[in-house]
Short mmCIF file of C-alpha atoms and ligand atoms in Angstrom, two decimals:
data_model
loop_
_atom_site.label_atom_id
_atom_site.label_comp_id
_atom_site.label_asym_id
_atom_site.label_seq_id
_atom_site.Cartn_x
_atom_site.Cartn_y
_atom_site.Cartn_z
CA MET I 1 -11.00 -12.90 63.43
CA ILE I 2 -8.68 -9.94 62.83
CA MET I 3 -5.12 -10.49 63.99
CA ALA I 4 -2.66 -7.61 64.19
CA GLU I 5 0.34 -8.04 61.95
CA THR I 6 3.36 -9.18 63.97
CA ASN I 7 6.99 -8.73 63.10
CA ASN I 8 8.45 -12.03 64.28
CA SER I 9 11.92 -10.57 64.72
CA VAL I 10 10.90 -8.54 67.78
CA LYS I 11 9.06 -11.26 69.68
CA ASN I 12 10.44 -12.90 72.84
CA ILE I 13 13.67 -10.91 72.88
CA GLY I 14 12.79 -8.57 75.73
CA LEU I 15 12.43 -5.69 73.24
CA ARG I 16 16.23 -5.65 72.77
CA GLY I 17 17.10 -3.07 70.13
CA VAL I 18 13.46 -2.10 69.55
CA LYS I 19 13.08 1.68 69.67
CA VAL I 20 9.73 2.35 71.33
CA ALA I 21 9.93 6.12 71.80
CA ASP I 22 12.06 9.24 71.44
CA THR I 23 13.70 10.64 74.55
CA ARG I 24 15.80 13.71 75.23
CA ILE I 25 16.92 12.51 78.68
CA SER I 26 19.74 10.01 78.29
CA ASP I 27 21.42 7.71 75.81
CA VAL I 28 23.47 4.53 76.08
CA ASP I 29 25.98 3.56 73.40
CA GLY I 30 26.49 -0.08 74.30
CA THR I 31 29.16 -0.74 71.69
CA ASN I 32 31.48 2.03 72.78
CA GLY I 33 30.52 2.11 76.47
CA ILE I 34 29.19 5.67 76.46
CA LEU I 35 26.40 7.04 78.68
CA ILE I 36 25.11 10.60 78.41
CA TYR I 37 22.54 12.54 80.43
CA ARG I 38 20.99 15.44 78.49
CA GLY I 39 24.05 15.46 76.23
CA PHE I 40 26.67 15.37 79.01
CA PRO I 41 28.98 12.34 79.25
CA ILE I 42 28.53 10.60 82.58
CA GLU I 43 32.24 11.07 83.37
CA GLU I 44 31.87 14.89 83.12
CA LEU I 45 28.98 14.87 85.56
CA ALA I 46 30.55 12.36 87.95
CA GLU I 47 33.71 14.44 88.12
CA HIS I 48 32.26 17.93 88.28
CA SER I 49 28.58 17.89 89.26
CA THR I 50 26.56 17.02 92.35
CA PHE I 51 23.52 14.76 92.60
CA GLU I 52 21.26 17.75 93.21
CA GLU I 53 22.57 19.51 90.10
CA THR I 54 22.33 16.33 88.02
CA ALA I 55 18.72 15.81 89.17
CA TYR I 56 17.99 19.39 88.09
CA LEU I 57 19.61 18.70 84.72
CA LEU I 58 17.56 15.55 84.22
CA LEU I 59 14.32 17.29 85.12
CA HIS I 60 14.93 20.60 83.31
CA ASP I 61 17.08 19.73 80.28
CA ALA I 62 19.72 22.32 81.26
CA LEU I 63 22.25 22.89 84.00
CA PRO I 64 20.98 25.33 86.62
CA LYS I 65 22.32 28.81 87.25
CA GLU I 66 23.42 29.41 90.84
CA GLU I 67 20.14 30.89 92.00
CA GLN I 68 18.10 28.13 90.31
CA LEU I 69 20.14 25.47 92.08
CA GLU I 70 19.69 27.23 95.44
CA ASP I 71 15.90 27.33 94.91
CA PHE I 72 15.94 23.67 93.90
CA LYS I 73 17.81 22.67 97.05
CA LYS I 74 15.46 24.79 99.17
CA MET I 75 12.55 22.78 97.76
CA PHE I 76 14.33 19.58 98.86
CA THR I 77 14.67 20.94 102.36
CA GLU I 78 11.00 21.87 102.53
CA ALA I 79 9.97 18.49 101.14
CA ARG I 80 11.70 16.74 104.03
CA GLU I 81 8.83 17.81 106.30
CA LEU I 82 6.88 14.55 106.05
CA PRO I 83 3.33 14.18 107.42
CA ALA I 84 3.47 11.95 110.52
CA PHE I 85 1.04 9.33 109.17
CA VAL I 86 3.63 8.06 106.67
CA PHE I 87 5.99 6.70 109.32
CA ASP I 88 3.02 5.75 111.54
CA VAL I 89 1.92 3.31 108.83
CA ILE I 90 5.46 2.12 108.09
CA ARG I 91 6.08 1.44 111.81
CA ARG I 92 3.26 -1.13 111.75
CA LEU I 93 4.88 -3.25 109.03
CA PRO I 94 6.56 -6.54 110.02
CA LYS I 95 10.20 -5.80 110.93
CA THR I 96 11.29 -8.62 108.64
CA SER I 97 9.82 -6.91 105.57
CA ARG I 98 12.18 -6.56 102.65
CA PRO I 99 13.30 -2.94 102.27
CA MET I 100 12.31 -2.83 98.58
CA ASP I 101 8.80 -4.01 99.50
CA VAL I 102 8.60 -1.34 102.17
CA LEU I 103 9.76 1.28 99.70
CA GLN I 104 7.26 0.14 97.08
CA ALA I 105 4.45 0.17 99.65
CA SER I 106 5.50 3.65 100.81
CA VAL I 107 5.32 5.33 97.42
CA PRO I 108 1.47 5.51 97.41
CA LEU I 109 1.70 6.80 101.00
CA LEU I 110 3.90 9.61 99.70
CA GLY I 111 1.20 10.21 97.08
CA MET I 112 -1.39 10.51 99.86
CA ALA I 113 0.95 12.94 101.64
CA ASP I 114 1.21 15.11 98.50
CA ARG I 115 -0.36 18.52 99.04
CA GLU I 116 -1.59 18.89 95.47
CA PRO I 117 -2.61 15.33 94.51
CA GLU I 118 -5.11 16.30 91.82
CA ASP I 119 -2.95 18.92 90.10
CA GLU I 120 -1.56 17.42 86.91
CA SER I 121 0.06 20.57 85.57
CA ARG I 122 3.72 20.49 84.58
CA GLY I 123 4.63 22.73 87.55
CA ALA I 124 2.84 20.40 90.00
CA ASN I 125 4.52 17.35 88.47
CA LEU I 126 7.94 18.98 88.85
CA SER I 127 7.12 19.68 92.51
CA LYS I 128 6.00 16.06 92.99
CA ALA I 129 9.29 14.92 91.43
CA ILE I 130 11.30 17.02 93.85
CA ARG I 131 9.25 15.77 96.79
CA LEU I 132 9.84 12.18 95.70
CA ILE I 133 13.58 12.69 95.22
CA ALA I 134 13.78 14.24 98.70
CA ARG I 135 11.56 11.74 100.45
CA ILE I 136 12.57 8.35 99.05
CA PRO I 137 15.93 8.42 100.89
CA MET I 138 14.05 9.31 104.09
CA ILE I 139 11.90 6.21 103.72
CA VAL I 140 14.91 3.97 103.04
CA ALA I 141 16.92 5.33 105.97
CA GLY I 142 13.84 5.58 108.24
CA TRP I 143 12.85 1.96 107.60
CA ASP I 144 16.34 0.71 108.45
CA ARG I 145 16.19 2.59 111.76
CA ILE I 146 12.66 1.40 112.53
CA ARG I 147 13.47 -2.26 111.84
CA ASN I 148 16.48 -1.93 114.16
CA GLY I 149 14.37 -0.46 116.97
CA HIS I 150 15.31 3.22 116.46
CA GLU I 151 13.32 6.28 115.47
CA PRO I 152 13.80 7.96 112.07
CA LEU I 153 16.10 10.98 112.38
CA PRO I 154 15.22 14.52 111.30
CA ALA I 155 17.07 15.74 108.22
CA ASP I 156 20.05 18.04 108.54
CA GLU I 157 19.66 20.81 106.00
CA ASN I 158 23.36 21.71 106.19
CA LEU I 159 24.28 18.40 104.54
CA SER I 160 24.22 17.48 100.87
CA HIS I 161 21.52 15.09 99.66
CA ALA I 162 24.00 12.17 99.87
CA GLY I 163 25.44 13.32 103.21
CA ASN I 164 21.97 13.70 104.69
CA PHE I 165 21.05 10.16 103.61
CA LEU I 166 24.10 8.77 105.40
CA TRP I 167 23.27 10.84 108.47
CA GLN I 168 19.63 9.74 108.53
CA LEU I 169 20.68 6.11 108.04
CA ARG I 170 23.58 5.82 110.45
CA GLY I 171 22.92 8.57 112.99
CA THR I 172 26.51 9.76 112.71
CA TYR I 173 27.83 12.52 110.51
CA PRO I 174 29.68 11.19 107.44
CA ASP I 175 33.10 12.51 106.64
CA PRO I 176 32.87 14.88 103.65
CA GLU I 177 34.89 12.54 101.38
CA THR I 178 32.52 9.60 101.95
CA ALA I 179 29.51 11.86 101.40
CA LYS I 180 31.10 13.06 98.14
CA ASP I 181 31.74 9.45 97.03
CA LEU I 182 28.12 8.56 97.66
CA ASP I 183 27.09 11.72 95.82
CA THR I 184 29.14 10.52 92.81
CA ALA I 185 27.60 7.04 93.03
CA LEU I 186 24.15 8.64 93.01
CA ILE I 187 25.06 10.62 89.87
CA LEU I 188 26.19 7.43 88.16
CA HIS I 189 22.93 5.62 88.93
CA ALA I 190 20.53 8.49 88.22
CA ASP I 191 19.39 7.49 84.75
CA HIS I 192 19.90 4.90 82.05
CA SER I 193 17.47 5.43 79.15
CA PHE I 194 14.77 2.77 78.69
CA ASN I 195 15.84 0.21 81.29
CA ALA I 196 13.10 -2.04 82.69
CA SER I 197 12.09 0.13 85.65
CA THR I 198 12.05 3.35 83.63
CA PHE I 199 10.03 1.64 80.91
CA ALA I 200 7.61 0.41 83.61
CA CYS I 201 7.21 3.99 84.87
CA ARG I 202 6.62 5.26 81.35
CA ALA I 203 4.12 2.51 80.52
CA VAL I 204 2.09 3.26 83.68
CA VAL I 205 2.09 7.00 83.12
CA SER I 206 1.09 6.53 79.46
CA THR I 207 -2.30 5.43 80.86
CA ARG I 208 -2.53 8.97 82.38
CA ALA I 209 -2.00 7.50 85.86
CA HIS I 210 -0.27 9.83 88.33
CA MET I 211 3.44 9.99 89.11
CA TYR I 212 3.24 8.01 92.35
CA ALA I 213 1.46 5.09 90.62
CA ALA I 214 4.24 5.03 88.02
CA VAL I 215 7.07 5.25 90.57
CA ALA I 216 5.61 2.36 92.59
CA ALA I 217 5.79 0.24 89.42
CA GLY I 218 9.37 1.41 88.85
CA VAL I 219 10.39 0.35 92.36
CA GLY I 220 8.85 -3.08 91.75
CA ALA I 221 10.72 -3.52 88.47
CA LEU I 222 14.00 -2.36 89.99
CA SER I 223 13.77 -4.90 92.82
CA GLY I 224 14.43 -7.87 90.49
CA ARG I 225 17.83 -9.57 90.58
CA LEU I 226 18.41 -9.05 86.87
CA HIS I 227 17.96 -5.28 87.34
CA GLY I 228 18.65 -3.22 90.49
CA GLY I 229 18.52 -6.29 92.73
CA ALA I 230 21.85 -7.39 91.26
CA ASN I 231 23.96 -5.27 93.62
CA ALA I 232 22.58 -7.11 96.67
CA GLU I 233 23.35 -10.41 94.92
CA VAL I 234 26.91 -9.24 94.23
CA MET I 235 27.34 -8.55 97.94
CA LYS I 236 26.09 -12.06 98.78
CA MET I 237 28.64 -13.45 96.31
CA LEU I 238 31.48 -11.47 97.93
CA ASP I 239 30.37 -12.59 101.39
CA GLU I 240 30.22 -16.19 100.24
CA LEU I 241 33.69 -16.10 98.68
CA ARG I 242 35.85 -14.10 101.07
CA GLY I 243 39.23 -15.38 99.83
CA GLU I 244 40.72 -14.77 96.38
CA ASP I 245 41.90 -18.39 96.19
CA ASP I 246 38.27 -19.56 96.10
CA VAL I 247 37.52 -17.57 92.97
CA PRO I 248 38.63 -19.73 89.99
CA GLY I 249 36.86 -22.86 91.23
CA TRP I 250 33.77 -20.93 92.23
CA VAL I 251 33.47 -19.13 88.87
CA ARG I 252 33.81 -22.38 86.91
CA LYS I 253 31.28 -24.16 89.11
CA GLN I 254 28.86 -21.26 88.77
CA LEU I 255 29.03 -21.25 84.98
CA ASP I 256 29.11 -25.05 84.60
CA SER I 257 25.84 -25.25 86.56
CA GLY I 258 24.23 -22.57 84.38
CA ARG I 259 24.17 -19.94 87.12
CA LYS I 260 24.94 -16.26 86.54
CA ILE I 261 27.82 -14.20 87.85
CA MET I 262 25.86 -11.31 89.27
CA GLY I 263 26.93 -7.79 88.36
CA MET I 264 28.25 -8.95 84.99
CA GLY I 265 26.71 -8.70 81.55
CA HIS I 266 24.30 -6.13 80.25
CA ALA I 267 21.37 -5.97 77.86
CA VAL I 268 22.90 -2.97 76.08
CA TYR I 269 26.62 -2.71 76.94
CA LYS I 270 28.76 -5.14 75.03
CA THR I 271 31.87 -3.63 76.56
CA THR I 272 32.68 -2.34 80.06
CA ASP I 273 29.94 -0.23 81.53
CA PRO I 274 31.47 3.27 82.00
CA ARG I 275 29.89 3.49 85.46
CA ALA I 276 31.68 0.30 86.55
CA ARG I 277 35.05 1.82 85.59
CA PHE I 278 34.32 4.81 87.81
CA LEU I 279 33.11 2.69 90.70
CA LYS I 280 36.13 0.40 90.50
CA ASN I 281 38.48 3.36 90.99
CA MET I 282 36.31 4.58 93.84
CA CYS I 283 36.41 1.11 95.41
CA PHE I 284 40.20 1.04 95.52
CA ARG I 285 40.45 4.61 96.80
CA LEU I 286 37.91 3.99 99.56
CA GLY I 287 39.39 0.56 100.32
CA LYS I 288 42.84 2.03 100.74
CA LYS I 289 41.54 4.76 103.04
CA LEU I 290 39.55 2.33 105.20
CA GLY I 291 42.03 -0.55 105.13
CA GLU I 292 39.41 -2.67 103.33
CA GLU I 293 41.03 -2.99 99.92
CA HIS I 294 40.49 -6.76 100.05
CA TRP I 295 36.91 -6.23 98.85
CA CYS I 296 38.20 -4.55 95.69
CA ARG I 297 40.94 -7.12 95.13
CA LEU I 298 38.39 -9.91 95.51
CA SER I 299 35.99 -8.20 93.08
CA THR I 300 38.79 -7.68 90.57
CA GLN I 301 39.83 -11.29 90.87
CA ILE I 302 36.23 -12.36 90.10
CA GLU I 303 36.05 -9.87 87.22
CA GLU I 304 39.29 -11.08 85.60
CA THR I 305 38.56 -14.77 86.14
CA ALA I 306 34.99 -14.52 84.90
CA VAL I 307 35.89 -12.46 81.80
CA ALA I 308 38.57 -15.01 80.89
CA GLU I 309 36.19 -17.92 81.57
CA PHE I 310 33.41 -16.30 79.51
CA ALA I 311 35.86 -15.76 76.65
CA ARG I 312 36.93 -19.40 76.84
CA ARG I 313 33.25 -20.26 76.37
CA GLY I 314 32.96 -17.94 73.35
CA LYS I 315 31.27 -15.07 75.19
CA THR I 316 33.47 -12.03 74.83
CA THR I 317 30.98 -9.29 75.60
CA ILE I 318 30.15 -10.04 79.25
CA LYS I 319 31.85 -7.41 81.42
CA PRO I 320 31.14 -5.84 84.82
CA ASN I 321 28.07 -3.61 84.98
CA VAL I 322 27.19 -0.82 87.41
CA ASP I 323 26.23 -3.24 90.17
CA PHE I 324 29.53 -5.10 90.28
CA PHE I 325 31.65 -2.49 92.01
CA SER I 326 28.81 -0.55 93.63
CA ALA I 327 28.30 -3.45 96.06
CA PRO I 328 31.79 -3.33 97.67
CA VAL I 329 31.68 0.49 97.58
CA TYR I 330 28.35 0.62 99.42
CA HIS I 331 29.49 -2.07 101.82
CA MET I 332 32.50 0.03 102.79
CA MET I 333 30.16 2.97 103.32
CA GLY I 334 28.27 0.92 105.90
CA ILE I 335 25.22 0.20 103.73
CA PRO I 336 23.65 -3.18 104.60
CA GLY I 337 23.33 -5.59 101.63
CA ASP I 338 19.55 -5.43 101.48
CA LEU I 339 19.62 -1.60 101.37
CA MET I 340 21.82 -1.57 98.27
CA THR I 341 18.90 -1.89 95.86
CA PRO I 342 16.81 0.72 97.73
CA LEU I 343 19.88 2.96 97.47
CA PHE I 344 19.73 2.47 93.67
CA ALA I 345 16.15 3.78 93.86
CA VAL I 346 17.34 6.78 95.94
CA SER I 347 19.27 7.81 92.85
CA ARG I 348 17.14 6.45 90.00
CA ILE I 349 14.08 8.36 91.23
CA ALA I 350 15.64 11.38 89.51
CA GLY I 351 15.61 9.61 86.14
CA TRP I 352 12.21 8.00 86.68
CA THR I 353 10.52 11.30 87.42
CA ALA I 354 12.22 13.02 84.46
CA HIS I 355 10.97 10.22 82.18
CA ILE I 356 7.51 10.34 83.71
CA ILE I 357 7.27 14.06 82.95
CA GLU I 358 8.65 13.58 79.45
CA GLU I 359 6.11 10.83 78.78
CA LYS I 360 3.22 12.71 80.38
CA PHE I 361 3.74 15.88 78.36
CA GLY I 362 5.06 14.30 75.15
CA ASP I 363 8.20 16.41 75.42
CA ALA I 364 10.28 14.31 73.09
CA GLN I 365 7.65 12.82 70.83
CA GLY I 366 6.45 16.19 69.53
CA GLU I 367 2.94 14.84 69.30
CA LYS I 368 0.22 13.54 71.61
CA PRO I 369 1.79 10.85 73.84
CA ALA I 370 0.33 7.43 73.04
CA LEU I 371 -0.85 4.76 75.44
CA TYR I 372 1.66 1.86 75.37
CA ARG I 373 -0.13 -1.18 74.01
CA PRO I 374 2.12 -3.70 72.29
CA SER I 375 0.76 -6.84 70.66
CA SER I 376 1.40 -10.48 71.43
CA GLU I 377 1.12 -13.64 69.42
CA TYR I 378 -1.53 -15.97 70.83
CA THR I 379 -0.04 -19.48 71.05
CA GLY I 380 -2.70 -20.98 73.33
CA HIS I 381 -5.54 -23.39 72.56
CA TYR I 382 -8.41 -23.26 70.13
CA CYS I 383 -10.76 -26.15 70.83
CA GLY I 384 -13.30 -25.41 68.10
CA LYS I 385 -12.97 -24.14 64.57
CA GLU I 386 -12.15 -20.60 65.69
CA ALA I 387 -12.62 -20.62 69.45
CA CYS I 388 -13.48 -22.81 72.45
CA THR I 389 -17.12 -23.29 73.36
CA TYR I 390 -18.02 -23.33 77.03
CA THR I 391 -18.87 -26.71 78.59
CA PRO I 392 -20.71 -26.54 81.94
CA ILE I 393 -18.57 -27.97 84.75
CA ASP I 394 -20.79 -31.03 85.40
CA GLN I 395 -20.49 -32.09 81.75
CA ARG I 396 -16.69 -31.88 81.48
CA LYS I 397 -14.93 -35.20 81.01
C1 COA M 1 21.78 -8.28 82.50
C2 COA M 1 21.50 -9.55 81.71
C3 COA M 1 20.08 -10.05 82.02
C4 COA M 1 21.60 -9.23 80.24
O1 COA M 1 21.72 -10.41 79.56
P1 COA M 1 20.94 -10.77 78.21
O2 COA M 1 20.82 -9.58 77.36
O3 COA M 1 19.68 -11.45 78.57
O4 COA M 1 21.83 -11.82 77.54
P2 COA M 1 23.17 -11.65 76.81
O5 COA M 1 22.84 -11.66 75.36
O6 COA M 1 23.92 -10.54 77.40
O7 COA M 1 23.82 -13.01 77.26
C5 COA M 1 24.02 -14.03 76.36
C6 COA M 1 24.52 -15.25 77.06
O8 COA M 1 25.43 -14.87 78.11
C7 COA M 1 25.00 -15.40 79.35
N1 COA M 1 25.22 -14.40 80.41
C8 COA M 1 24.93 -13.09 80.37
N2 COA M 1 25.27 -12.52 81.54
C9 COA M 1 25.76 -13.52 82.31
C10 COA M 1 26.27 -13.56 83.62
N3 COA M 1 26.31 -12.49 84.37
N4 COA M 1 26.70 -14.74 84.12
C11 COA M 1 26.65 -15.86 83.35
N5 COA M 1 26.18 -15.88 82.11
C12 COA M 1 25.75 -14.72 81.58
C13 COA M 1 23.52 -15.64 79.18
O9 COA M 1 23.07 -16.62 80.09
C14 COA M 1 23.49 -16.09 77.75
O10 COA M 1 23.94 -17.42 77.70
P3 COA M 1 23.39 -18.47 76.58
O11 COA M 1 23.50 -17.78 75.26
O12 COA M 1 24.28 -19.64 76.72
O13 COA M 1 21.98 -18.75 76.98
C15 COA M 1 22.54 -10.62 82.07
O14 COA M 1 23.84 -10.22 81.68
C16 COA M 1 22.52 -10.99 83.54
O15 COA M 1 21.66 -11.74 83.97
N6 COA M 1 23.48 -10.49 84.34
C17 COA M 1 23.50 -10.75 85.77
C18 COA M 1 22.53 -9.88 86.50
C19 COA M 1 22.95 -8.47 86.56
O16 COA M 1 24.09 -8.17 86.88
N7 COA M 1 22.01 -7.57 86.29
C20 COA M 1 22.24 -6.16 86.34
C21 COA M 1 22.24 -5.56 84.98
S1 COA M 1 22.70 -3.84 85.06
#
């Protein structure tokens, strides 16, 4: 029996620190708390760019010129014409369905709605990416309206991508400042190198499956509470706590019983996540404007108490991640708790599709892209010398 050689040091550690591929899209420096997209620090983009422009950057490896950005936005507008069957199917789903399940189920429907499903050229894949970026927010907002007994709203092409999402979700026009804050939050969530959902997308597309198959896997991976699902869990924690006085006892109890403080800790960052710093400032600014600063004070109280308590237990690297302050920010924007993870997908679809295209065309590897196929160590039974022999069911003791 031939067994592949296994390097024991990389087993059962969730591939931490294992470099599985080259990428030109983004990089995370976990020691120094630095995130870059296509060479640009996240702070530069969050301060100066828009989600649309950042999506272009992720997909094209360069910032657009004015005309290129206008064409890109026009493609978004056109993509918002969705064939009627998509919402006809979604309307038939149980109203209690979890929004991430609805989103994951809708991705293949979007594939069926694609007007060039068999075209696997780079141009067609870029068009599919733009259609997905435009349509995923429509599904998220549309589902929330449907489950609440309303009809999905038509898009308003005069609004930004973020502004249009808020309009299609709430049915009221957002004030420009709130739309800009959501736009910034979308920039911050748009990509994060080889996180679990992006890796899932890349693994699926390495089989030469199409973009929609890969994105459906990405949505599934994002839904988990250790990944994108954490923001919804943070909101539950804030709802459960309410008062700042509850925090010290609650944090200790949580840690003593081996439970996690959601929105804290990271597989790569061993210092504060740069996105969390940005979202914390946004939280206080929004909170002040809306008279809801208590959410940010409560979050800060949890942050400070938990960091001190972790340190007391010898864990000095667990700090807030992107989900910690995005939850109160989204809450103040009127986003229901169970739509917070779908909203993560509304942004991350830009990164997923960029990675799918990079993987599909071997853009960073400089050689033929390989099918992902890691090895595992078999630790199961052998009942004979080298293998089990089959005993018919009526002869088994
Ligand atoms: C994201 C996460 C899975 C990364 O953790 P990891 O790489 O598996 O583990 P780390 O090496 O960072 O953690 C080491 C220790 O800290 C603990 N730890 C990490 N994050 C923690 C948290 N948020 N609350 C309590 N304990 C935590 C782990 O349980 C582990 O404890 P142990 O050594 O006693 O078993 C983890 O921090 C976590 O579960 N966080 C909460 C969920 C979350 O916010 N996810 C979103 C990530 S963007």
